[in-house]
Coordinates of C-alpha atoms and ligand atoms in Angstrom, one line a residue:
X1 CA -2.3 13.6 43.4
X2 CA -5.2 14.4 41.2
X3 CA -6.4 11.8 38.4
X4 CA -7.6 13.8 35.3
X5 CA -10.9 13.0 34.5
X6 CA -11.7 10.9 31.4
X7 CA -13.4 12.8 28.5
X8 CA -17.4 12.2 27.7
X9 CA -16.8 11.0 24.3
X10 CA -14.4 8.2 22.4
X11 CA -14.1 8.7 18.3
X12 CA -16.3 6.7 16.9
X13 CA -13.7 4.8 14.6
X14 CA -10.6 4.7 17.3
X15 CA -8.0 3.5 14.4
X16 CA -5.3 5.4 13.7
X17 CA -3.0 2.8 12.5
X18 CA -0.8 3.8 9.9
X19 CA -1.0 0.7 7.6
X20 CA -3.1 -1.4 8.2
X21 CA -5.1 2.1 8.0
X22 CA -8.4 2.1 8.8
X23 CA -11.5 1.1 6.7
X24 CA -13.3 3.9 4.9
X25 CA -16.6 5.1 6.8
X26 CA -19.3 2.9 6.3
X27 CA -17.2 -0.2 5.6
X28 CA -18.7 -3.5 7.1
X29 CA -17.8 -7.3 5.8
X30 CA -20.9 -6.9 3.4
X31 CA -18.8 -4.8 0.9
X32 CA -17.1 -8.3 0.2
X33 CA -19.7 -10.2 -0.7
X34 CA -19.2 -10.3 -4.4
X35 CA -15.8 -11.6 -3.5
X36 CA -14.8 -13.9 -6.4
X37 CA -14.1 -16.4 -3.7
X38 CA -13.2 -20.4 -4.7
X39 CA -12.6 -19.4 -7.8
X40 CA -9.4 -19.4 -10.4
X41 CA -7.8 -15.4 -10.6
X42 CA -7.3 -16.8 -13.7
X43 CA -10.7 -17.5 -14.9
X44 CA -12.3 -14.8 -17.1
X45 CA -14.5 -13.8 -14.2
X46 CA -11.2 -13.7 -11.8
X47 CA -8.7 -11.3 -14.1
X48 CA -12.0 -8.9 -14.8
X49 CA -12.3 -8.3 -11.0
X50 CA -8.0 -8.1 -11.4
X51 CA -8.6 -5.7 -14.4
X52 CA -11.0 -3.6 -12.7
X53 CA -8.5 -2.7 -9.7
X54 CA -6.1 -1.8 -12.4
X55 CA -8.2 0.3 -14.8
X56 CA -9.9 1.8 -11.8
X57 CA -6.5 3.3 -9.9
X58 CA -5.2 4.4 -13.0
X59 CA -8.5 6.5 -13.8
X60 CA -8.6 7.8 -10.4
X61 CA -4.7 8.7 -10.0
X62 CA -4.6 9.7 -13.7
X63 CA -1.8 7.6 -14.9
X64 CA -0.1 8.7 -18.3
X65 CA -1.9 6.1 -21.1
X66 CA 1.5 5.0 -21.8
X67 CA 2.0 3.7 -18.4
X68 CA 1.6 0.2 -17.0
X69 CA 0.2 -0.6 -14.2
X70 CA 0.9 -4.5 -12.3
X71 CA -0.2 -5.8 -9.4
X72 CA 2.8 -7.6 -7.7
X73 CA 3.0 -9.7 -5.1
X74 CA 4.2 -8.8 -1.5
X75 CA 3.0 -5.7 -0.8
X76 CA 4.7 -1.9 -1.2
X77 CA 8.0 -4.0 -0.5
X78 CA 7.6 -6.3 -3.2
X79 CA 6.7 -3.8 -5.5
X80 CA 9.8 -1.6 -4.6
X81 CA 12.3 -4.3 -4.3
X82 CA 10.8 -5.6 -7.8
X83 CA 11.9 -2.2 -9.5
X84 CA 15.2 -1.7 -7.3
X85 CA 16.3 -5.1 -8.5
X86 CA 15.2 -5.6 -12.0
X87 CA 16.2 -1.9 -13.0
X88 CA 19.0 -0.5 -10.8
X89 CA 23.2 -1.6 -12.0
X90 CA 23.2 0.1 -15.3
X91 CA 24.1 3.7 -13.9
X92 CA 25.0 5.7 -10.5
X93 CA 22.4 6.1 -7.7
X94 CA 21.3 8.7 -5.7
X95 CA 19.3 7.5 -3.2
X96 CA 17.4 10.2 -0.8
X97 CA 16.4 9.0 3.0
X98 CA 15.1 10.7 5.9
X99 CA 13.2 8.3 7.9
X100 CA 13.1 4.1 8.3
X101 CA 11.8 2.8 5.0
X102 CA 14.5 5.1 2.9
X103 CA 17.3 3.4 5.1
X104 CA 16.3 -0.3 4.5
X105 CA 16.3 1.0 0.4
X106 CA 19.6 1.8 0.9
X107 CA 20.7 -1.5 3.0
X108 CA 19.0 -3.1 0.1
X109 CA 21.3 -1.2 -2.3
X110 CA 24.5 -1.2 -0.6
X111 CA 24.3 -4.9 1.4
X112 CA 22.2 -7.0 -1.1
X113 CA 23.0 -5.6 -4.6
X114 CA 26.0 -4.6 -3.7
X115 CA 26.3 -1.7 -6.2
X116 CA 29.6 0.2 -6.6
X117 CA 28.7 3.5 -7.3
X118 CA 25.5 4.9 -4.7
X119 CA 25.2 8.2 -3.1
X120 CA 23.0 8.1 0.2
X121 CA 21.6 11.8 0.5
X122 CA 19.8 11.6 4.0
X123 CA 18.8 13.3 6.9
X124 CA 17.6 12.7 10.8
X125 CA 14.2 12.3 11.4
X126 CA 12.4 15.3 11.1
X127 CA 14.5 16.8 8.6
X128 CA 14.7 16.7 4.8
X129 CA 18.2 16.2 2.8
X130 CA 18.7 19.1 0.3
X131 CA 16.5 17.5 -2.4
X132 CA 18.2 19.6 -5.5
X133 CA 21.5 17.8 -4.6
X134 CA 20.0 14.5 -6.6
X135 CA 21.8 14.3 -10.2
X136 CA 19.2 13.8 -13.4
X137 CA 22.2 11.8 -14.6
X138 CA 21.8 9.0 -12.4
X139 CA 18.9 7.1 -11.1
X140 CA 17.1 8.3 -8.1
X141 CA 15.2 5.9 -5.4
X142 CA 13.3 8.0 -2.7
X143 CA 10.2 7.6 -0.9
X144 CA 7.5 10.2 -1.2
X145 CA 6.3 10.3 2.3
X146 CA 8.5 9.1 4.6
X147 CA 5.9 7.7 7.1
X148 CA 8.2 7.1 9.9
X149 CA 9.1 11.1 10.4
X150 CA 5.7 12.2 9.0
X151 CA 8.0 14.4 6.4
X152 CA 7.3 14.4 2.7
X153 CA 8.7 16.3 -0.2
X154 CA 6.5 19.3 -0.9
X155 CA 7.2 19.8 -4.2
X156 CA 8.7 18.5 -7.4
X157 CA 10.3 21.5 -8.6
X158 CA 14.1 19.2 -7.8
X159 CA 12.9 16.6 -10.5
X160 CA 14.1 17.3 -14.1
X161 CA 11.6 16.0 -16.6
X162 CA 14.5 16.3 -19.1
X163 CA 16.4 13.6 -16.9
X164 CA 18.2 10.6 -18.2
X165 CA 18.4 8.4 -15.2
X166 CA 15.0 6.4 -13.7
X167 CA 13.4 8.3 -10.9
X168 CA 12.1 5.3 -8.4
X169 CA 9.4 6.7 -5.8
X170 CA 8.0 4.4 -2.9
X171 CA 4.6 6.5 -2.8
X172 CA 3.0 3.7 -0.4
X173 CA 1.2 6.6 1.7
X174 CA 1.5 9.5 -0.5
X175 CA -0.6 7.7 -3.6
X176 CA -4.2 8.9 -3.7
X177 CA -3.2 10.8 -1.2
X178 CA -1.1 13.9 -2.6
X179 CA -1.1 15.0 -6.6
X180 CA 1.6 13.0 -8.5
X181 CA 4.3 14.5 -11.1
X182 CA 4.0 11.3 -13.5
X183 CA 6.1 13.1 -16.2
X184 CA 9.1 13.7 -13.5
X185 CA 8.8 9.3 -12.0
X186 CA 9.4 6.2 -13.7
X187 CA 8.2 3.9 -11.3
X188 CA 5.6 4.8 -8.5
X189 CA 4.3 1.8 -6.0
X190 CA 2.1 1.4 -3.1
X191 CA -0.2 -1.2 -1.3
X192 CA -3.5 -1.6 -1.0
X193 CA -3.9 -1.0 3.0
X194 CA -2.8 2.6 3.2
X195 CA -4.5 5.5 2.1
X196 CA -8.1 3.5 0.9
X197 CA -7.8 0.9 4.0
X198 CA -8.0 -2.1 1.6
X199 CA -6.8 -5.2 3.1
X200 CA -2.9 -6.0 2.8
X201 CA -0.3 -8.0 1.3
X202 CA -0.8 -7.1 -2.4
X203 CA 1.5 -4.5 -4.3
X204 CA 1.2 -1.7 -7.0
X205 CA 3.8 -1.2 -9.6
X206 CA 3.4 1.9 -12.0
X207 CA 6.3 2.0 -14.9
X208 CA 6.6 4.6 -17.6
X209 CA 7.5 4.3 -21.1
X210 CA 11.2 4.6 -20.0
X211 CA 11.3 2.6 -17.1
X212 CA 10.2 -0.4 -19.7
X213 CA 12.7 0.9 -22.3
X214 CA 15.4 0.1 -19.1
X215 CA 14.0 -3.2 -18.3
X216 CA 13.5 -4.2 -22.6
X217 CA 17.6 -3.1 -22.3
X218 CA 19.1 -4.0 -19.2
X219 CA 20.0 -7.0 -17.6
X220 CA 20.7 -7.2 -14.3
X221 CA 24.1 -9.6 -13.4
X222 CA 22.6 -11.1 -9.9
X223 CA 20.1 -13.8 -10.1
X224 CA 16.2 -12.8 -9.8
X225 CA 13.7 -14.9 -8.2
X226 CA 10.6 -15.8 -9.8
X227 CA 8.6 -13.4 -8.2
X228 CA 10.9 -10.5 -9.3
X229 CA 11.1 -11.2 -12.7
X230 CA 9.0 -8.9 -14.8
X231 CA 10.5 -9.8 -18.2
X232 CA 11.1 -12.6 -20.4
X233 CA 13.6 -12.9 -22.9
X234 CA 14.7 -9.3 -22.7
X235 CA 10.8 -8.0 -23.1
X236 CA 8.1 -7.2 -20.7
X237 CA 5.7 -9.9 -19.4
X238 CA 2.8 -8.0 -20.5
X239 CA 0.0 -10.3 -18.9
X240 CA 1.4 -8.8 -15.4
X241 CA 0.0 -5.5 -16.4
X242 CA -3.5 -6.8 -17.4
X243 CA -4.7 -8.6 -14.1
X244 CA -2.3 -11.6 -14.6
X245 CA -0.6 -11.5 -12.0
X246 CA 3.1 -13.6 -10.9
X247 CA 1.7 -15.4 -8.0
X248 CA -1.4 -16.5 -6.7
X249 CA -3.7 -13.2 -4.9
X250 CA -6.6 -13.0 -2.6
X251 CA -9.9 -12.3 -4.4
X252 CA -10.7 -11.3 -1.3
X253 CA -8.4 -8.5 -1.2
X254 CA -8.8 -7.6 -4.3
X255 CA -12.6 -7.4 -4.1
X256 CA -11.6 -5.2 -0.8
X257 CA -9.6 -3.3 -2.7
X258 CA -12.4 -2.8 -5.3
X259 CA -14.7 -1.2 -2.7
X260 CA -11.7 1.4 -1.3
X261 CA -11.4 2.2 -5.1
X262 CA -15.6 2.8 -5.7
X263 CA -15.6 4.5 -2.5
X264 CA -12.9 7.0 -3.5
X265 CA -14.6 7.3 -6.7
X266 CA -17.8 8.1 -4.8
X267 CA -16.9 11.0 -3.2
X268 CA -15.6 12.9 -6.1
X269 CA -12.0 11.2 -6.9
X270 CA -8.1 12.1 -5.8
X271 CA -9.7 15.8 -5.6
X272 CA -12.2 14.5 -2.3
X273 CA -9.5 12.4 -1.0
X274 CA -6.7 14.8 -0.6
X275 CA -9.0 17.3 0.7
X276 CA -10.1 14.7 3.4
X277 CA -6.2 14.1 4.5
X278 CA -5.6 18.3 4.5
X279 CA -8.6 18.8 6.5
X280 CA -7.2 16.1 9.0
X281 CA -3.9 17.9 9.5
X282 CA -5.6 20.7 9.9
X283 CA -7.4 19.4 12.4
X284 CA -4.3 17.8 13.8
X285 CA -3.1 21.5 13.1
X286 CA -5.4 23.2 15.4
X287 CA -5.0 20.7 18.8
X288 CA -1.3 21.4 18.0
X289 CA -1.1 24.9 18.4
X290 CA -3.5 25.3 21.5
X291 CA -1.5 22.1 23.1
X292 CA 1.7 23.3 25.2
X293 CA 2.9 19.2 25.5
X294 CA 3.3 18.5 21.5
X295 CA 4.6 19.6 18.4
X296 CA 5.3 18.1 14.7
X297 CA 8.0 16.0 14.2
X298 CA 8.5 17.6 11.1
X299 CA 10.4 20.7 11.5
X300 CA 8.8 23.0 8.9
X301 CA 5.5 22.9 7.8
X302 CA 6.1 23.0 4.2
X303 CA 7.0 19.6 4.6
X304 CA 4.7 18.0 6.7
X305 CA 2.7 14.9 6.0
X306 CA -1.1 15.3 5.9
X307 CA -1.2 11.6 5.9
X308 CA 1.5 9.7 8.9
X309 CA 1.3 12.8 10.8
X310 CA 4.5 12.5 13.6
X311 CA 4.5 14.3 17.0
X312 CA 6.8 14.3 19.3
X313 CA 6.4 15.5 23.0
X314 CA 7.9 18.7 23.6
X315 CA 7.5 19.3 27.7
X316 CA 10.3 19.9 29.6
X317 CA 10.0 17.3 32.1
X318 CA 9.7 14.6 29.4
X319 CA 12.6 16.3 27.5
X320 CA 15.3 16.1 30.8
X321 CA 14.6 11.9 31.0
X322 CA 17.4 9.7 29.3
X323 CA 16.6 8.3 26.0
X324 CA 14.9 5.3 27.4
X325 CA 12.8 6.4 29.9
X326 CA 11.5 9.0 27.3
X327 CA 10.8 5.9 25.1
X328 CA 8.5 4.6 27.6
X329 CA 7.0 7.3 28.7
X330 CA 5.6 8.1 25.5
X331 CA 4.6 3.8 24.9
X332 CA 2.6 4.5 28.3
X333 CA 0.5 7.5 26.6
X334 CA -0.4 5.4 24.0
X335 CA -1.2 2.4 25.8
X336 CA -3.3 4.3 27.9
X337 CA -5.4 6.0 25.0
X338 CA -5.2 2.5 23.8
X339 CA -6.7 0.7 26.7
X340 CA -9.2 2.9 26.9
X341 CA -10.5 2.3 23.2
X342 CA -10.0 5.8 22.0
X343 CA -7.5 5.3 19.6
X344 CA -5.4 2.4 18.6
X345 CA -1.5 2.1 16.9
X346 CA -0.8 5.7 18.0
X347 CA 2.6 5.2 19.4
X348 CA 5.3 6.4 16.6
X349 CA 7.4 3.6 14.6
X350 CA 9.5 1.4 16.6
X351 CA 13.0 3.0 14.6
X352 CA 11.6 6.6 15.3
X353 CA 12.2 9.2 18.4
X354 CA 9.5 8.5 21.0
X355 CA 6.0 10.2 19.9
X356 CA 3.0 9.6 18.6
X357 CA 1.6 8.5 14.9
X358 CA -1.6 10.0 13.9
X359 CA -2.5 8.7 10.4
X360 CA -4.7 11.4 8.7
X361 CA -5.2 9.4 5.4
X362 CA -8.7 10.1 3.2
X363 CA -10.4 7.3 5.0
X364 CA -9.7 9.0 8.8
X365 CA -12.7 11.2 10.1
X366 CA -12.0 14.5 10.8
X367 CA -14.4 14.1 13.8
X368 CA -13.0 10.9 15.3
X369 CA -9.1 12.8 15.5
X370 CA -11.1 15.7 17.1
X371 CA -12.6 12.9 19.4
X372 CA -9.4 11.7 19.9
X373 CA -7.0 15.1 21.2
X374 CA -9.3 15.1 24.8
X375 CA -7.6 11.8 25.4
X376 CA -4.3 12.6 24.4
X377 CA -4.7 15.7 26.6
X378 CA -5.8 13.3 29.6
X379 CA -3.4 10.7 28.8
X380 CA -0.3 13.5 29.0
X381 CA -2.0 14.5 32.3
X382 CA -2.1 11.2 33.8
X383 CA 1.2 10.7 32.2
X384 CA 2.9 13.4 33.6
X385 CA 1.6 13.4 37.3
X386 CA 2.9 10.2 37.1
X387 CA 6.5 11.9 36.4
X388 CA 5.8 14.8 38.8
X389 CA 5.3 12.1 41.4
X390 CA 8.4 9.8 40.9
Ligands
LIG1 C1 7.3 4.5 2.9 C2 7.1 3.1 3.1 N1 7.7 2.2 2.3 C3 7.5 0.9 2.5 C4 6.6 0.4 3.4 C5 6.4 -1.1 3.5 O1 5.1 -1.4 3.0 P1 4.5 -2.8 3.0 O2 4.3 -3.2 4.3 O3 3.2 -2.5 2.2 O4 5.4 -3.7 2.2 C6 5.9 1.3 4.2 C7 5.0 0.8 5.3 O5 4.5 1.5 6.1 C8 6.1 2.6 4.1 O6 5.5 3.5 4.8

């Protein structure tokens, strides 16, 4: 048996993790220092620093004027569960899933609210559903990318700006990190920790004028906790989408998020950062196609992710195991590349088909995943002598 020999270099950043992602080059603890730490969030000073994460992902995403924009407290789920369950009930649902988070909207749907009239539109991982089936009629929930499958929708041309149902779009890795139709969504959200690397736990919840007109209109009849509730007497808590926010946040976080924000500003804006995410698929792209062991998840590339980028192992060998075996086969590649410190959180979602996770997000080096495919390579060697010997 021969052991592969390890490869010369390890990336420089070895985090791949697809949320927490990793910090943008150049971060270090300093770029918190003017964290307004000890303070009240709502002091003057504490709802400017608020304010300024607000005012400065709207100008950067280029949010409609006539949007508001709320930070909201648990994360991408508490922003998404906010809008399912202060605005879903009046109409019909369609609700679109082709990976793990899309599922859990429709658990949340079906199980919790309990509503009478949804349509699940789904497909297996790696696949899209036919996205023109959705009905501008009735509200739509989907996710942009689904980050589980690495498969996101490549276009808008199946959203109807002449709809009259909300479209609801969990863009948690897709914002800043892909162009987004504002005029065809009602309510986009996201966290802080993806696609900027700013530390977690705080949400983003973008409405529209209509998705406001909904909430000014509609009551829900299930009870809504505190932290849910984004009107008051039948009118929109308008403090939420100036910096003042439900619950309690981390300065800290926030002044994180602040520096992922001037940082993305730095290099030139959305423009820089989804050109930073392209040129890492391609990347990705490239060790693909010369690498006999791998392939997408995804099956077409018009629909592949250039930010949770999904692989699965394509060798026969690994393909004639049963399920389980296959499922720790590929936990033992990434443990190895892992233990090694050349790349950490590779190994795909725990719901997904055994593979790897690459995130290829605006704050990834190109040159770190290029440091990174030698040790795949050697870990799939060592990997599969392994099998060849059993
Ligand atoms: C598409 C999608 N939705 C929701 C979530 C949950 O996000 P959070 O942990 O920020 O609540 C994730 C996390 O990866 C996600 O990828």
């Amino acid at each position: 048996m021969t052991t592969p020999s390890r490869p010369p270099v390890r990336p420089a950043n070895p985090c791949f993790s697809s949320g927490p992602c990793a910090k943008r080059p150049g971060w270090s603890l300093a770029a918190l220092e003017a964290a307004y730490l000890g303070r009240s969030h709502r002091s003057k000073g504490g709802k400017a620093k608020l304010a300024d994460v607000i005012g400065r992902s709207r100008a950067l995403l280029g949010l409609p004027e006539d949007w508001r924009l709320g930070i909201v407290p648990a994360s991408d789920t508490g922003a998404i569960e906010m809008a399912m369950w202060s605005l879903l009930g009046e109409r019909g649902v369609d609700m679109l899933a082709w990976e793990s988070f899309g599922e859990q909207w429709i658990t949340d749907v079906r199980k919790q609210l309990k509503l009478a009239d949804v349509r699940a539109l789904t497909a297996d991982y790696g696949k899209l559903p036919n996205l023109p089936d959705v009905d501008p009629t009735r509200d739509i929930v989907f996710a942009w990318n689904g980050t589980t499958s690495g498969v996101v929708v490549p276009d808008d041309g199946w959203l109807d700006e002449a709809r009259s149902g909300l479209v609801l779009c969990d863009a948690t890795s897709a914002a800043f990190a892909y162009d987004l139709p504002w005029s065809k969504l009602d309510v986009v959200t996201w966290s802080w920790q993806k696609v900027l690397g700013g530390e977690a736990q705080h949400g983003m919840l973008a409405l529209s004028p209509r998705a406001v007109a909904r909430l000014e209109s509609w009551s829900p009849p299930w009870p809504l906790p505190k932290l849910f509730r984004i009107t008051k007497g039948g009118k929109l808590i308008d403090g939420i989408f100036v910096g003042e926010t439900i619950n309690t946040p981390s300065m800290l976080a926030v002044e994180d998020a602040l520096d992922g924000l001037r940082w993305a500003e730095a290099i030139g804006g959305l423009p820089a950062l989804i050109g930073r995410a392209k040129a890492n698929l391609a990347a990705i792209e490239r060790w693909v196609t010369a690498t006999p062991w791998v392939d997408f998840l995804a099956e077409e590339k018009r629909y592949r992710s250039h930010t949770s980028v999904c692989l699965k192992v394509v060798d026969s060998q690994f393909a004639s195991l049963p399920g389980d075996q296959r499922a720790a086969v590929a936990k033992r590649l990434a443990t190895l590349v892992e233990q090694e410190g050349a790349g950490f959180d590779i190994g795909a979602y725990r719901d997904a088909p055994p593979g790897l996770r690459l995130w290829a997000g605006a704050t990834v080096e190109t040159a770190d995943l290029e440091a990174l495919f030698p040790w795949l390579d050697w870990a799939w060697a060592s990997v599969a002598e392994q099998l060849r010997a059993a």
